[in-house]
């Protein structure tokens, strides 16, 4: 006998977790498609040199790698960005630009598992490649807004910044060479506070207090509900630097375009303090936080980059993209009671307790399915109590009960399994409409006020 | 510069392939759920001993295997059945029985790639575990029927057999010990013909000609449209053996139950010649063939097994399941022109050629999306010709064109990109209904008669 177990850092998804997870992915796909993003997929395994080409030492160490039977050094992808770069280098000639894709797929990292982090997890990315147009930036904000709303969130904030503004300020201050270290220090602002960030800047980047203060004054410039006011104040703070000015104007275009695209201005927060550690962002960057759960961090982040696939092709491919944090979002939905209370894939169970009527139960189930209602017929003609116990444990919303008397009378009992109430509903094989309507009302009613 | 390439036996999915593929998977999920099957997922990597525990030598050799950083011997799953067995052994106590799951996920086999076969491919399985009820068998047939119809097929045949019938006959003939080799020979009937199968049986199983003939008489017993007639003839052919008789009656129940569940009797073919090589099937087995493409083989196959997880638990877990051949089905749909001609995720492109009206284009796009219509706004205010060329190349169905005159008049031009016709449609931001209706009609019209 072999012990059944999963590897450390890996997990099984049982239906109660997988059902909302799958719904979330379907919702995301629908939103991506509605903006013209198309799905792609790439192999799990890539030549190792492709994966290690761009990565930092840390991600390199985390790659699951081995030699295949053909003695090739291969690795399992650790994100969807490197495969996209390789994919774009190979196929962009066929696909043309702009190329808009989404990709929802698992990635693997052999890191030490921590609470809520696994060695296998799903990434959910969308990108527009091959254009520097501000329209692609605006669209990214609109996609995030639509995603969050489609998933069921109302109270969220999309924070937007443009890297060019800080780049311009550093240029004005003569600190362009130290931009990476300053950016890393600034990224810690929310965590360690203003003074410690200033200390770090002075120490690591060897800049004086006044320059550190100038950088932090930029970060201090908060919108407080009036994004246009911040945009108006920024030129002075950045000393009139041209790069910064262009970045500010672009940010204004993105803000206004997003509002024209239907994004509520109260959901947008121009926040010049966000930096996002990754070095490859060069333009607009964004983060998305939940107003009721700010502590969990950003659930959808991304930004604009200058050149996606420089390692694989000479073709210059600027782009913009973002990644939806699927697991984080699901955890938040659970905490905020936003997950539909659906343990079961189908809402209705047909009880089966008269063997002679089996074909009648089957026919009834078929009719409900044709009307779009998911139905399971209980598998054995056991006692009703056992069947209802199963229905409860499995999380069905309703049960349909019919014995010989009901069949002869042309009716069935429809039992609401949440509140245990039951009603008789007319039903014959040639007249299913009243039952379809009654189930529809029951499902509607309970799903809007689930018993948690 | 690193050469961008994929590993031998692996492939990228470009949008033109991925769009129908993703739709097919969504359709399958919808059908599974409508019968109460719930999704699960399991890790890509498993302890190697779990994967090699049940496999044949051949699959063992094909497993992608390596040592992870913790010096554990691990492998990538080569099917979804072994992980299901491991999963069931671990979780069935929590989940209860019957447990109905579907699982759509990639698997990996390091076999030598042939035409149309890859080292990474998606399996699409559904199983009901923990019940011997005939209802589960009936349901499996109904699921296959619904799947095939939902995908768009009308002319298909679900062939059904019950292993018990042959088991009973072999018992009657005193050949029970040779059942595996006889089964393997029988499996080749369609390929090599009656005489060669008889030869193989006599040679490999050392049986005499009369017994080989008795086995083949069973296989000869074809339905030719009258399934009940075959069921009536079988008891005599199987010499009145009790196991066979029970198997025949069960097959009759499945046939009648499937018809009660809405499966057209003309789509069911009781075929006692199908054997399916896999040794672990013990009851009903089925295959699904396309009437217009019989040569591609079965697109959905499966059957009943006695005990799923004997390697991992003492708990007896009988079950029934089947696997949809996603890639084979997609290839068939392409051959039969059943694939929707959708290269693009969204059907409508909004042309963008007046920069001052950018926010108007964005607002229009947002309104159409809210009405459920996928829209992409072209990314740059280029010449109209360039935009329409892009729209054609990308496979959009329609383009919306509006310049300053149109905006002032409260109308836009709606261009059907298939037949190049164009109409003017009233549109204002506060009156989008006529445009929504016109696009709806255009999409409906063209999708029912795609220009191939």
mmCIF file of C-alpha atoms in Angstrom, chain A residues 348 350 363-375 400 427 432 435-436 439:
data_model
loop_
_atom_site.group_PDB
_atom_site.id
_atom_site.type_symbol
_atom_site.label_atom_id
_atom_site.label_comp_id
_atom_site.label_asym_id
_atom_site.label_seq_id
_atom_site.Cartn_x
_atom_site.Cartn_y
_atom_site.Cartn_z
ATOM 1 C CA UNK A 348 -30.989 20.899 -7.336
ATOM 2 C CA UNK A 350 -33.926 14.981 -7.380
ATOM 3 C CA UNK A 363 -36.902 12.612 -17.583
ATOM 4 C CA UNK A 364 -37.666 15.335 -15.055
ATOM 5 C CA UNK A 365 -33.944 15.985 -14.557
ATOM 6 C CA UNK A 366 -33.403 16.198 -18.297
ATOM 7 C CA UNK A 367 -36.183 18.756 -18.629
ATOM 8 C CA UNK A 368 -34.751 20.972 -15.917
ATOM 9 C CA UNK A 369 -31.289 20.802 -17.494
ATOM 10 C CA UNK A 370 -32.733 21.861 -20.819
ATOM 11 C CA UNK A 371 -34.196 24.840 -18.985
ATOM 12 C CA UNK A 372 -30.690 25.669 -17.751
ATOM 13 C CA UNK A 373 -31.030 24.310 -14.220
ATOM 14 C CA UNK A 374 -28.268 22.016 -12.951
ATOM 15 C CA UNK A 375 -29.689 18.810 -11.490
ATOM 16 C CA UNK A 400 -37.425 17.668 -5.609
ATOM 17 C CA UNK A 427 -45.493 19.058 -12.775
ATOM 18 C CA UNK A 432 -42.563 21.563 -16.724
ATOM 19 C CA UNK A 435 -41.563 23.820 -11.733
ATOM 20 C CA UNK A 436 -38.871 25.615 -13.723
ATOM 21 C CA UNK A 439 -36.941 26.626 -8.878
#
